[in-house]
Coordinates of C-alpha atoms and ligand atoms in Angstrom, one line a residue:
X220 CA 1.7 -136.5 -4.1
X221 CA -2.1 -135.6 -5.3
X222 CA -5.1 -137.1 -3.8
X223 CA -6.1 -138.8 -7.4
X224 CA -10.0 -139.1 -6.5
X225 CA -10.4 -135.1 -5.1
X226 CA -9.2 -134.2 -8.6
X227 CA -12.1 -136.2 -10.3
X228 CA -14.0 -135.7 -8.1
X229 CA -14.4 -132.1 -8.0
X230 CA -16.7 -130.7 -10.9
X231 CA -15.3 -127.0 -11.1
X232 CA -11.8 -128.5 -10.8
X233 CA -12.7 -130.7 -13.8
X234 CA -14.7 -128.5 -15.8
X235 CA -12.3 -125.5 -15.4
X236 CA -9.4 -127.6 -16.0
X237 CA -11.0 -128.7 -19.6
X238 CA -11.8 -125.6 -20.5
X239 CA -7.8 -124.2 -19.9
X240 CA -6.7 -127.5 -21.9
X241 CA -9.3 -126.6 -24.8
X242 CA -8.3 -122.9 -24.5
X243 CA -11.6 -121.8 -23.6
X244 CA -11.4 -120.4 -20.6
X245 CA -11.8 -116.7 -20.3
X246 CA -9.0 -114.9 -18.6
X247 CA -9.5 -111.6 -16.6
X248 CA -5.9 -109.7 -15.7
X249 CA -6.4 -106.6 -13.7
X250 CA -3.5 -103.9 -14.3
X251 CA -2.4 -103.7 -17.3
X252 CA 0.9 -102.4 -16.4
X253 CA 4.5 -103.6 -16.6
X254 CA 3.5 -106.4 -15.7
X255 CA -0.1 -107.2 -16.6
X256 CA 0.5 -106.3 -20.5
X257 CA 3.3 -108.6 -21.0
X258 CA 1.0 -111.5 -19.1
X259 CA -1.6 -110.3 -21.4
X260 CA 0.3 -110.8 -24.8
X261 CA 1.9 -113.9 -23.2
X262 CA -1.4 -115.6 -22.7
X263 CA -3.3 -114.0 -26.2
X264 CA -0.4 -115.2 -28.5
X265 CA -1.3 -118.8 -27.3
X266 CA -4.8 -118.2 -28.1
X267 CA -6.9 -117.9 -24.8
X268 CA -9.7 -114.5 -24.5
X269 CA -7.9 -112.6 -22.5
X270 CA -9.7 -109.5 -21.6
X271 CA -7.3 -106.9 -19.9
X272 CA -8.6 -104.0 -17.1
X273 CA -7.4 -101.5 -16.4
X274 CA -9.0 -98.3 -14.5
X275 CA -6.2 -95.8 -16.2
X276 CA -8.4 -94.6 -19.2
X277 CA -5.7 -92.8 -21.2
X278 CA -3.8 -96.5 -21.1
X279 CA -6.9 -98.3 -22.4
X280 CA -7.2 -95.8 -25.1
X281 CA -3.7 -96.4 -26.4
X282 CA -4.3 -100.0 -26.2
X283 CA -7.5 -99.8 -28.2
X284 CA -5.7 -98.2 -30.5
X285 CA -2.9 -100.4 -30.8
X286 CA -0.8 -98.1 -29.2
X287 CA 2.1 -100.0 -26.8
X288 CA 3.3 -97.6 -23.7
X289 CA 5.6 -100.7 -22.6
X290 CA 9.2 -100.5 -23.8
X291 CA 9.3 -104.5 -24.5
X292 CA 5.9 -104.6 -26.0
X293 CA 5.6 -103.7 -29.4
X294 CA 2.4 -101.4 -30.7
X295 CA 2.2 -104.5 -33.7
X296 CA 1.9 -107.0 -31.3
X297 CA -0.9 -105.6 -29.4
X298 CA -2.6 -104.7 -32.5
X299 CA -2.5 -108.0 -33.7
X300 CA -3.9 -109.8 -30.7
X301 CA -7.0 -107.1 -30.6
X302 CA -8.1 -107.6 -34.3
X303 CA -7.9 -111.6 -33.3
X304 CA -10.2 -110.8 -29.9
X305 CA -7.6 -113.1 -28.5
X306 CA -7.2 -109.2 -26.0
X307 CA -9.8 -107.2 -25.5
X308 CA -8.6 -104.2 -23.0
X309 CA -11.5 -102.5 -20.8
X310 CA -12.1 -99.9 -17.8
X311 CA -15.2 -101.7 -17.0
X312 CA -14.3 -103.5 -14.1
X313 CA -17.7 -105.8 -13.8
X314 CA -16.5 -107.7 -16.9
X315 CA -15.2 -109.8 -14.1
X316 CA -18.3 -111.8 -13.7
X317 CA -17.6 -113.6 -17.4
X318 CA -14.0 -114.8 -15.6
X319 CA -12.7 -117.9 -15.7
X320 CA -9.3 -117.1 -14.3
X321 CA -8.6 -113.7 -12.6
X322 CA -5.1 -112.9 -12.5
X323 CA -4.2 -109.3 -10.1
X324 CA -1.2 -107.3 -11.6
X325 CA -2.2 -104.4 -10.1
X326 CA 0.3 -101.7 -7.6
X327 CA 1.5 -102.3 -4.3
X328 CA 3.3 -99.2 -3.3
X329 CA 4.1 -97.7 -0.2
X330 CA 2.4 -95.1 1.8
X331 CA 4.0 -92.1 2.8
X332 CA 4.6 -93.7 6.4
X333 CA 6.4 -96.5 4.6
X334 CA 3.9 -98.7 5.6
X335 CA 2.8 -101.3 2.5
X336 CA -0.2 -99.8 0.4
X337 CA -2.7 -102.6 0.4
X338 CA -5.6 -100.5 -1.7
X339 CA -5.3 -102.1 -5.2
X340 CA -5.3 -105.3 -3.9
X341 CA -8.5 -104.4 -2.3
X342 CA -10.2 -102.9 -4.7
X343 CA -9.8 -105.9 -6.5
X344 CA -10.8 -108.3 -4.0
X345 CA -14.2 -105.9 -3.0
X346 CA -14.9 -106.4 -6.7
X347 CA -14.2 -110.3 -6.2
X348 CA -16.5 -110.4 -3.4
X349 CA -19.4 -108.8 -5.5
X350 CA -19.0 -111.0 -8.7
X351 CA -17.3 -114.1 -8.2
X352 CA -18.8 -117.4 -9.5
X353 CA -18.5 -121.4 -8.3
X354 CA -15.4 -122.7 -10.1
X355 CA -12.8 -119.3 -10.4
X356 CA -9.1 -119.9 -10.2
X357 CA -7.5 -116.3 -8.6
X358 CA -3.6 -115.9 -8.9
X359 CA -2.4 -113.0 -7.2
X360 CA 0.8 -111.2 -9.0
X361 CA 1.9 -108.3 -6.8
X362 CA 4.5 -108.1 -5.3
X363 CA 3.5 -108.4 -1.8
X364 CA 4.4 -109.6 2.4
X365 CA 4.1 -113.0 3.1
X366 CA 0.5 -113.6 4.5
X367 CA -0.9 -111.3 1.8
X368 CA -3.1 -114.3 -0.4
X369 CA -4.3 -116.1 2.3
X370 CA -4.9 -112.6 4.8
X371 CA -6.4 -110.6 2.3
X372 CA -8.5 -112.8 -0.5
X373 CA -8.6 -116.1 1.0
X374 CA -10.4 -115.2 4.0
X375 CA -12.5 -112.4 2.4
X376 CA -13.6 -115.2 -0.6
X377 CA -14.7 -117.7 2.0
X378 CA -16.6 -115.7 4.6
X379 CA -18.9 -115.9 1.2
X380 CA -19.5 -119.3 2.0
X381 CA -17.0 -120.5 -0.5
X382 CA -14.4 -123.1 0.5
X383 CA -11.3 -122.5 -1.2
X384 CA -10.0 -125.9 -3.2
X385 CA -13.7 -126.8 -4.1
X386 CA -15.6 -124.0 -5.1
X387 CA -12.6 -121.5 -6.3
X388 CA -8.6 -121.5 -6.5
X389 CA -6.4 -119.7 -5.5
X390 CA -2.6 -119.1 -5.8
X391 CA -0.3 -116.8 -6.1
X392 CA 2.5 -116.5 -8.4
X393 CA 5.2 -113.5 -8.4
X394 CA 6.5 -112.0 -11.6
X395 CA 9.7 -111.6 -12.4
X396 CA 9.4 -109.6 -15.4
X397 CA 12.6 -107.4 -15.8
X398 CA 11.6 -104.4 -18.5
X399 CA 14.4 -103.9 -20.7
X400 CA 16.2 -107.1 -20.5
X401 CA 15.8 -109.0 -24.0
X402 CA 18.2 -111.9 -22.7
X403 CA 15.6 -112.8 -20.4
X404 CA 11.6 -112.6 -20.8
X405 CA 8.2 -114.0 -19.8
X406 CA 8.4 -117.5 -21.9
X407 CA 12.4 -117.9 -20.7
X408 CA 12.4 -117.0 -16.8
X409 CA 11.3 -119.8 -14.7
X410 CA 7.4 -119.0 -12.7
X411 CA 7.3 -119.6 -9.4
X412 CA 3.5 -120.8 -8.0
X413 CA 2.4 -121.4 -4.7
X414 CA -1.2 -122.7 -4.2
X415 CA -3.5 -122.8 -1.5
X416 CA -4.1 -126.4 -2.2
X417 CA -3.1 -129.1 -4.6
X418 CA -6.0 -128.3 -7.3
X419 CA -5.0 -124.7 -7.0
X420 CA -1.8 -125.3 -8.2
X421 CA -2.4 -127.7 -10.5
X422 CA -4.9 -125.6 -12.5
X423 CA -2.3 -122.4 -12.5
X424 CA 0.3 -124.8 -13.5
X425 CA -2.0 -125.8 -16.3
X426 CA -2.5 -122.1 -17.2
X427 CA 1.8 -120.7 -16.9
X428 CA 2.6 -124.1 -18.7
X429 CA 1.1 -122.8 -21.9
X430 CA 3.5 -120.1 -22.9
X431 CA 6.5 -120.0 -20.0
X432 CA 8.9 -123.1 -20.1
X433 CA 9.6 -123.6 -16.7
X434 CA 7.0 -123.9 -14.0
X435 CA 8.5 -123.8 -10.0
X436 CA 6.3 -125.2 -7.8
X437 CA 6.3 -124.4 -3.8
X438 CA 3.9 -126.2 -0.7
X439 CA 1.8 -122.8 -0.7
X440 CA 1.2 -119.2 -1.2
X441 CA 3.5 -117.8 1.1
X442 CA 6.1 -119.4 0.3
X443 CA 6.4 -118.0 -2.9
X444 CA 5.2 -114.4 -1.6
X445 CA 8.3 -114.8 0.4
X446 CA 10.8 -116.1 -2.4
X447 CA 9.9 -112.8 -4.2
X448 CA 10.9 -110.9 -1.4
X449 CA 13.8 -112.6 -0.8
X450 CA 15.2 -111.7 -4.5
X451 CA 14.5 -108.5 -4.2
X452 CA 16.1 -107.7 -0.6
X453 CA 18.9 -109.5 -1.6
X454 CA 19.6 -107.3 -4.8
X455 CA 18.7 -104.1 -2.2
X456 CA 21.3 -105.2 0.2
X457 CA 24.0 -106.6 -2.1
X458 CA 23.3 -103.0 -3.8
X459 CA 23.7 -101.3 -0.3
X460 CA 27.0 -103.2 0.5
X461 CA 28.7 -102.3 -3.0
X462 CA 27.2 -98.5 -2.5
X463 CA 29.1 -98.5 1.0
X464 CA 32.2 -100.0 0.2
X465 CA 32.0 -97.3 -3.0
X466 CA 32.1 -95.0 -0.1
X467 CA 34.4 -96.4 1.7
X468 CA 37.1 -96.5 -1.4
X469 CA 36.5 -92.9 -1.8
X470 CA 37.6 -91.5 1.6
X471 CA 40.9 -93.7 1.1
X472 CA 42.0 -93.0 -2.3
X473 CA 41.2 -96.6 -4.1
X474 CA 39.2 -96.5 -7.3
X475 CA 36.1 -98.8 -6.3
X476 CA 35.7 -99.4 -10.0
X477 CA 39.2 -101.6 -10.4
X478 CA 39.0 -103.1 -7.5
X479 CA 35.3 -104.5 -8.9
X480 CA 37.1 -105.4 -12.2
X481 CA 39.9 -107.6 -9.7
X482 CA 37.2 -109.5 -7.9
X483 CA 34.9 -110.0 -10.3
X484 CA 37.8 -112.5 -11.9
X485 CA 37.2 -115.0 -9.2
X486 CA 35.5 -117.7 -10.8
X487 CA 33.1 -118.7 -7.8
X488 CA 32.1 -117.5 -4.7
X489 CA 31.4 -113.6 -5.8
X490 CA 28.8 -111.9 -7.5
X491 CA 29.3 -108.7 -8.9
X492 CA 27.5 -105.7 -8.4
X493 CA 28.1 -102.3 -9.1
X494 CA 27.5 -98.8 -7.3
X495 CA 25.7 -95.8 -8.6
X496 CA 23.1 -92.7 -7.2
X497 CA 20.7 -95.0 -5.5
X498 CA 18.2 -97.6 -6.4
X499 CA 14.6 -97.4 -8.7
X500 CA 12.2 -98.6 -10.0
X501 CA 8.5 -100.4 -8.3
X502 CA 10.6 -103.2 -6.6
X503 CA 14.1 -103.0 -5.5
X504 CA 13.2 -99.7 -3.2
X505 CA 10.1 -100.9 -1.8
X506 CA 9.7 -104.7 -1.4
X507 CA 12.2 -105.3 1.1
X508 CA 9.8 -102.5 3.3
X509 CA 7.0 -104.7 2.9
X510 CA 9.1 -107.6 4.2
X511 CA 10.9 -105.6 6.9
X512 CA 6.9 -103.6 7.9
X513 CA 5.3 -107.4 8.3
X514 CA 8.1 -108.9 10.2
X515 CA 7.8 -106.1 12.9
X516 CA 4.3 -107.9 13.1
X517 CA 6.1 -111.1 14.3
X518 CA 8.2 -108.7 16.9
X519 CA 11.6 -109.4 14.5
X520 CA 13.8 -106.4 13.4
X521 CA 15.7 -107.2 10.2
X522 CA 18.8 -105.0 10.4
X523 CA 19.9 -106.0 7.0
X524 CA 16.7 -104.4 5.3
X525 CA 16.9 -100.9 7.6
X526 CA 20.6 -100.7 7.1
X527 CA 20.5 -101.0 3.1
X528 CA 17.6 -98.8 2.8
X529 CA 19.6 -96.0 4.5
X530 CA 22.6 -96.5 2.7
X531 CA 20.9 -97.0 -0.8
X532 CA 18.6 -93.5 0.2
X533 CA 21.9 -91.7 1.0
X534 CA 23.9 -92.1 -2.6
X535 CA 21.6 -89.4 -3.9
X536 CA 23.1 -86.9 -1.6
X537 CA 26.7 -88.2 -1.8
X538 CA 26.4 -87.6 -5.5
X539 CA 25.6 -84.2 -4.8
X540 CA 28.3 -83.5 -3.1
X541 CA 30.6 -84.8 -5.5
X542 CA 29.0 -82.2 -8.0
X543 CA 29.5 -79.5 -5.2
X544 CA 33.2 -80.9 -5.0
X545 CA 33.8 -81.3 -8.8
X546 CA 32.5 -77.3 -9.6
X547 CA 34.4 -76.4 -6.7
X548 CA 37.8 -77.7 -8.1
X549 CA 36.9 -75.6 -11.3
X550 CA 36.3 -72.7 -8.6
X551 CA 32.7 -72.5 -8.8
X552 CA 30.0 -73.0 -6.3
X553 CA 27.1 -74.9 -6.5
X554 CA 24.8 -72.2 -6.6
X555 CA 24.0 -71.2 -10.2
X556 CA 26.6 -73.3 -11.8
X557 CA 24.3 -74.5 -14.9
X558 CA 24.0 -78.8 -14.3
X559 CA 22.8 -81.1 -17.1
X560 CA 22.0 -84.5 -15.7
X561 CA 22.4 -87.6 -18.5
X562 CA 19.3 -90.3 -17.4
X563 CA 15.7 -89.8 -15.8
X564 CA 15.2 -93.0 -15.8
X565 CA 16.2 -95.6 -12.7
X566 CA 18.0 -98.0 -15.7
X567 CA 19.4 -98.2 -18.3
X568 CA 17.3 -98.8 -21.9
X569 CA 13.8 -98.2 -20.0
X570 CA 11.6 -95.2 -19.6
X571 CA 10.5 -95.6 -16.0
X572 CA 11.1 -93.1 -13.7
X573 CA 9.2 -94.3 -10.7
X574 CA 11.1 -94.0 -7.6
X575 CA 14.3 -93.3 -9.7
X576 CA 17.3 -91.4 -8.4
X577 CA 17.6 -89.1 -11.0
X578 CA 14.3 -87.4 -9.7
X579 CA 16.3 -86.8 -6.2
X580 CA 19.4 -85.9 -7.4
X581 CA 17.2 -83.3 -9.9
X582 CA 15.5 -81.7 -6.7
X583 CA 18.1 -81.9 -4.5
X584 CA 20.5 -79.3 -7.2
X585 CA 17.6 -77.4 -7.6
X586 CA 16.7 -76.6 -3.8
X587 CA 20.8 -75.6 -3.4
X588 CA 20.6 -73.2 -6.4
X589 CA 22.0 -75.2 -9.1
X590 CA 20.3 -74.3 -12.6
X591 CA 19.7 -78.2 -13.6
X592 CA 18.3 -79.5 -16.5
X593 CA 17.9 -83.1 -18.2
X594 CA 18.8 -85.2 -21.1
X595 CA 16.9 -88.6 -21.6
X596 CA 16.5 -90.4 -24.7
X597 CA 13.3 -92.3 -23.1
X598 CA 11.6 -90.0 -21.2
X599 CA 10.4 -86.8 -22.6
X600 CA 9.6 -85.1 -19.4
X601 CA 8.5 -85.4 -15.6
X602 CA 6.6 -83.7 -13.0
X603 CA 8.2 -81.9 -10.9
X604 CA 7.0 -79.2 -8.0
X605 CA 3.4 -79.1 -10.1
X606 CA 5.7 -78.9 -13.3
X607 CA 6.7 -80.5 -15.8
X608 CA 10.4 -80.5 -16.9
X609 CA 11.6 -81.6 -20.6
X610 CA 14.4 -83.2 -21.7
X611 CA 16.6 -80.8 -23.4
X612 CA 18.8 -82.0 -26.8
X613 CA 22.1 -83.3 -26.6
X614 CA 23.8 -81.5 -29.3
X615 CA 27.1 -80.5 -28.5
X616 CA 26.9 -76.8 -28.5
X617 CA 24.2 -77.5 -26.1
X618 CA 26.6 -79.5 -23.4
X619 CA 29.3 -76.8 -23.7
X620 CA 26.8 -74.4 -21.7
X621 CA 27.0 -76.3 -19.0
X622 CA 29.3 -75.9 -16.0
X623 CA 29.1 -79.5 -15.3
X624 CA 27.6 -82.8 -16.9
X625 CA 26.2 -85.6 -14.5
X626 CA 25.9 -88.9 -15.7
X627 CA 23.4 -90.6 -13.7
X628 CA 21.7 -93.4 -16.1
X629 CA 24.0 -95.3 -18.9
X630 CA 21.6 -95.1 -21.5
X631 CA 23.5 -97.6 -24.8
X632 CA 21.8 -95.0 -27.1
X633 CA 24.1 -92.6 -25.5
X634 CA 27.2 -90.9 -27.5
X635 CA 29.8 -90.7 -24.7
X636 CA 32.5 -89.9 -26.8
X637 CA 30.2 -86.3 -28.1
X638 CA 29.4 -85.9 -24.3
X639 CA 33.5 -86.2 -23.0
X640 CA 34.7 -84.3 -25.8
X641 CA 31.6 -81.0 -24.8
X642 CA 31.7 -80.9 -21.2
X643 CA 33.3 -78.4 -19.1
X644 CA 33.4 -81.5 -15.6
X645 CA 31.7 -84.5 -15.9
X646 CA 30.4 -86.2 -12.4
X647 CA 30.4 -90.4 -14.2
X648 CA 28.3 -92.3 -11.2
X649 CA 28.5 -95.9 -13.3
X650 CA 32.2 -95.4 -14.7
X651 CA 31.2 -95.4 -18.3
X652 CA 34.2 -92.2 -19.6
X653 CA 36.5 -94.4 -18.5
X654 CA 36.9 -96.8 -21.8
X655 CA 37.1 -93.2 -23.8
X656 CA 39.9 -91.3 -21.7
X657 CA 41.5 -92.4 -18.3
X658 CA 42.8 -90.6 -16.0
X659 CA 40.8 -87.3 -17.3
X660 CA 40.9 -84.8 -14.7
X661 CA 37.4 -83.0 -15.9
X662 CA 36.1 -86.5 -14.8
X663 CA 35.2 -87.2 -11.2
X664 CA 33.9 -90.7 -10.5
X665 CA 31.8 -91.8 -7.8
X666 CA 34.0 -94.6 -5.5
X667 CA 36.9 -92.7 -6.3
X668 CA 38.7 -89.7 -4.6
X669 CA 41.1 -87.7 -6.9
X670 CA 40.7 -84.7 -6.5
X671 CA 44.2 -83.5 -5.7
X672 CA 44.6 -85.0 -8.9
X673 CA 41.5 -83.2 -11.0
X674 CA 42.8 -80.0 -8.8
X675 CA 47.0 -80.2 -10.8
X676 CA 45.4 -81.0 -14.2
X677 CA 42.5 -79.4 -14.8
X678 CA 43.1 -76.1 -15.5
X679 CA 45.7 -77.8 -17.8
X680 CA 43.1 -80.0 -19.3
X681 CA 40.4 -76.8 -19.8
X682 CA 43.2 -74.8 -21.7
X683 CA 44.1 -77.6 -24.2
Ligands
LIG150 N1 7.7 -103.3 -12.9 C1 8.4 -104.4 -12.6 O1 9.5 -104.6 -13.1 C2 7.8 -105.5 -11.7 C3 8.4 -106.7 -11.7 C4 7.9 -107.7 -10.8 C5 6.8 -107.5 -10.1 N2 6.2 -106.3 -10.1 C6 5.0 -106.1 -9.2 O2 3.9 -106.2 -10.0 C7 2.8 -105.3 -9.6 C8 2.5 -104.3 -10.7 O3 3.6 -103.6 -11.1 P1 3.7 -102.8 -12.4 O4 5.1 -102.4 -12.6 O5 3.1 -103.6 -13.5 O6 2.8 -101.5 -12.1 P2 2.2 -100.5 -13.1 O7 1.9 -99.2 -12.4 O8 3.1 -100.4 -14.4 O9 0.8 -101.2 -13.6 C9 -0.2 -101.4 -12.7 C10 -1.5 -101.0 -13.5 O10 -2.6 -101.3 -12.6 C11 -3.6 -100.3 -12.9 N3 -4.6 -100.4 -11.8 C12 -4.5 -99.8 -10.5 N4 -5.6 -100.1 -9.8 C13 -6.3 -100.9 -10.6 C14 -7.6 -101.6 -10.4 N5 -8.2 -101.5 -9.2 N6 -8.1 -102.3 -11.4 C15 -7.4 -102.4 -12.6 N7 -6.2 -101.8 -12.8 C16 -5.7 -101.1 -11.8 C17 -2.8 -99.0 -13.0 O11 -3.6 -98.1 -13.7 C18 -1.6 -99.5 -13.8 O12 -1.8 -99.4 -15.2 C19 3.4 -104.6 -8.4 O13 3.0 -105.3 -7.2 C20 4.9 -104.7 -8.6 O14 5.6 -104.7 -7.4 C21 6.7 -105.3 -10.9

């Protein structure tokens, strides 16, 4: 498939290539995030230099003192790797001109407009402009529109002169990293690499090989820019579809949560996914907008991506309601009923709360009257109208003051049997009372519609 005699024949191909092999090149990743510090460790545990930016001082601090801030990194393992000098983390963003490989983990967020965020990525690519030497191999790792590599670095890098192939390379390479999960890491979870050439991909193929055990290789950049997106709209949508038919069961009496259980035993042909107050997180919320934003570019419309955001954006407020509708069958409104809501975070076992539901649910009680609180084994507090708010302790005297409990995040850590057995109503959006007490009328699932039900027994139930 290769052109045998361009690989020998290109010096910085050759040179850089050795130095990967010997494990002497010197690795730059910028963003040391949730996805930079894992790379980082990744690639230090095998014994490369891998010096780590990041222009977040209070992170580089932490790391410098072997402090982890990721949930799936441990503070040992970072400590470890820093007394080696296999990872030295910085702020000083011109050790980029000692770079062998420069790997960009930094954010790609969205603007208030919706429109894609492009800054980080620019940042980093004014910085490459300034410092980049003959022989460099770039991978981009944000998540990104299709277009982004070749639009954004590629043609910035060679109005420098430089031709792309020969004098530096360039790929990029989406991560898949999914925090919490400890079925699936870097080393086990197939990498994807498109390159802008042949050599490109070949020399990032070199690098991934190291320490991941299975290398996917695409015919360029975009291609895999694109297969990102596509996993992640397809998880938005799917998401959207099981939100709506959640909905759906609600207004006609089915319990969405059964029916679930009856599909999900067909062998083939379905994939289960369940509802709950929205999506979260850096990716599932705002990649498919940066699919759907470059599209419009091309003068195509993708209804799937609209429609799913809309729905996904809505469960917030649907949850909500059901509070409203859950007090209101105890016979109390809204408005100063006291609300403790179970999980800040947008998943389970993590303590991100970027872009989680919890946070709009939370302001959304508040700005109807409700007195709301939190509970969240991971995250100690979050900012909230210039504020911040603290997780309170779940003891049990504590849930009993509390006119309703809403679980919005199914921590494991959590005692549910503590929390069914202290609260007045419980609002369960991921049907986890259900294996302690069915058919309990102080509980009011999302997907499910019972409240003539809740309305005959609970006073029942609340004397007992
Ligand atoms: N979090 C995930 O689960 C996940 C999974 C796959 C892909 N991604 C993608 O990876 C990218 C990074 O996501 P993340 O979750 O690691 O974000 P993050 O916010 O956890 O980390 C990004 C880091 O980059 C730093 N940074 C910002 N500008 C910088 C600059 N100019 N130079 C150096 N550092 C800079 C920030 O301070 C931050 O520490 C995004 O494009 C995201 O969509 C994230």
């Amino acid at each position: 498939m290769y052109d045998n005699k361009k690989f020998i024949e290109n010096v910085n191909y050759i040179n850089l290539h050795n130095k990967i092999k010997r494990k002497e090149a010197r690795i730059l990743i910028f963003g040391l995030g949730y996805v930079g510090l894992p790379l980082a460790m990744g690639l230090s545990e095998e014994g490369y230099e891998v010096t780590g930016v990041d222009v977040n001082n209070e992170k580089v601090s932490k790391l410098l003192n072997g402090e982890s801030y990721i949930i799936d990194i441990s503070s040992s393992k970072i400590k470890k790797n820093i007394d080696n000098h296999n990872f030295i983390p910085t702020t000083d963003t011109t050790v980029i001109k000692n770079a062998d490989v420069i790997i960009i983990c930094v954010p790609t967020p969205l603007k208030k407009n919706q429109e894609p965020d492009m800054s980080y990525i620019e940042s980093v690519v004014d910085l490459l402009k300034q410092y980049i030497k003959k022989g460099t191999l770039i991978i981009l790792e944000s998540t990104t529109y299709p277009g982004t590599t070749e639009e954004l670095i590629q043609k910035e890098i060679d109005q420098l002169g430089y031709v792309v192939g020969e004098d530096y390379f360039l790929c990029f390479s989406p991560e898949r990293v999914d925090p919490g999960n400890t079925n699936f890491r870097i080393e086990n979870t197939p990498k994807v690499i498109g390159g802008t050439t042949p050599l490109c991909l070949d020399l990032a193929c070199h690098i991934y090989n190291t320490f991941i055990n299975k290398i996917v290789t695409v015919s360029t950049p975009k291609v895999a820019e694109m297969s990102k997106l596509l996993e992640n709209t397809f998880r938005s949508i799917n998401i959207a579809f099981i939100n709506e038919m959640a909905l759906m069961c609600d207004r006609m009496g089915v319990d969405i949560w059964e029916v679930i259980k009856a599909a999900s035993s067909k062998p083939f042909g379905f994939m289960t996914f369940y509802p709950g107050p929205g999506i979260g997180g850096h990716c599932i919320p705002l990649d498919p907008m940066y699919l759907s934003w470059k599209a419009k570019g091309y003068n195509f419309y993708s209804k799937f991506i609209e429609i799913a955001q809309e729905i996904n954006k809505n469960m917030p407020y649907y949850v909500v309601n059901k509070i409203t509708e859950a007090l209101n069958v105890a016979g109390k409104p809204l408005k100063s009923s006291k609300v403790l809501i179970l999980g800040m975070a947008y998943k389970p076992d993590v303590d991100d709360v970027r872009e989680s539901p919890s946070l709009e649910v939370f302001e959304l009680l508040h700005r109807k009257g409700a007195i709301v609180d939190f509970n969240d084994p991971y995250v100690n507090y979050f900012e909230i109208f210039q504020n911040k708010k603290y997780s309170v302790k779940l003891l049990s005297e504590n849930i009993k003051t509390y006119d309703c409990t809403v679980l919005l995040t199914a921590h494991k850590i959590y005692d549910y049997k503590l929390i069914l057995e202290n609260s007045s109503l419980i609002v369960d959006t991921r049907n986890v009372f259900e294996e302690f007490s069915k058919s309990n009328p102080k509980i009011f699932k999302i997907g499910n519609s019972n409240q003539e039900f809740n309305f005959n027994n609970l006073k029942n139930a609340i004397n007992q």
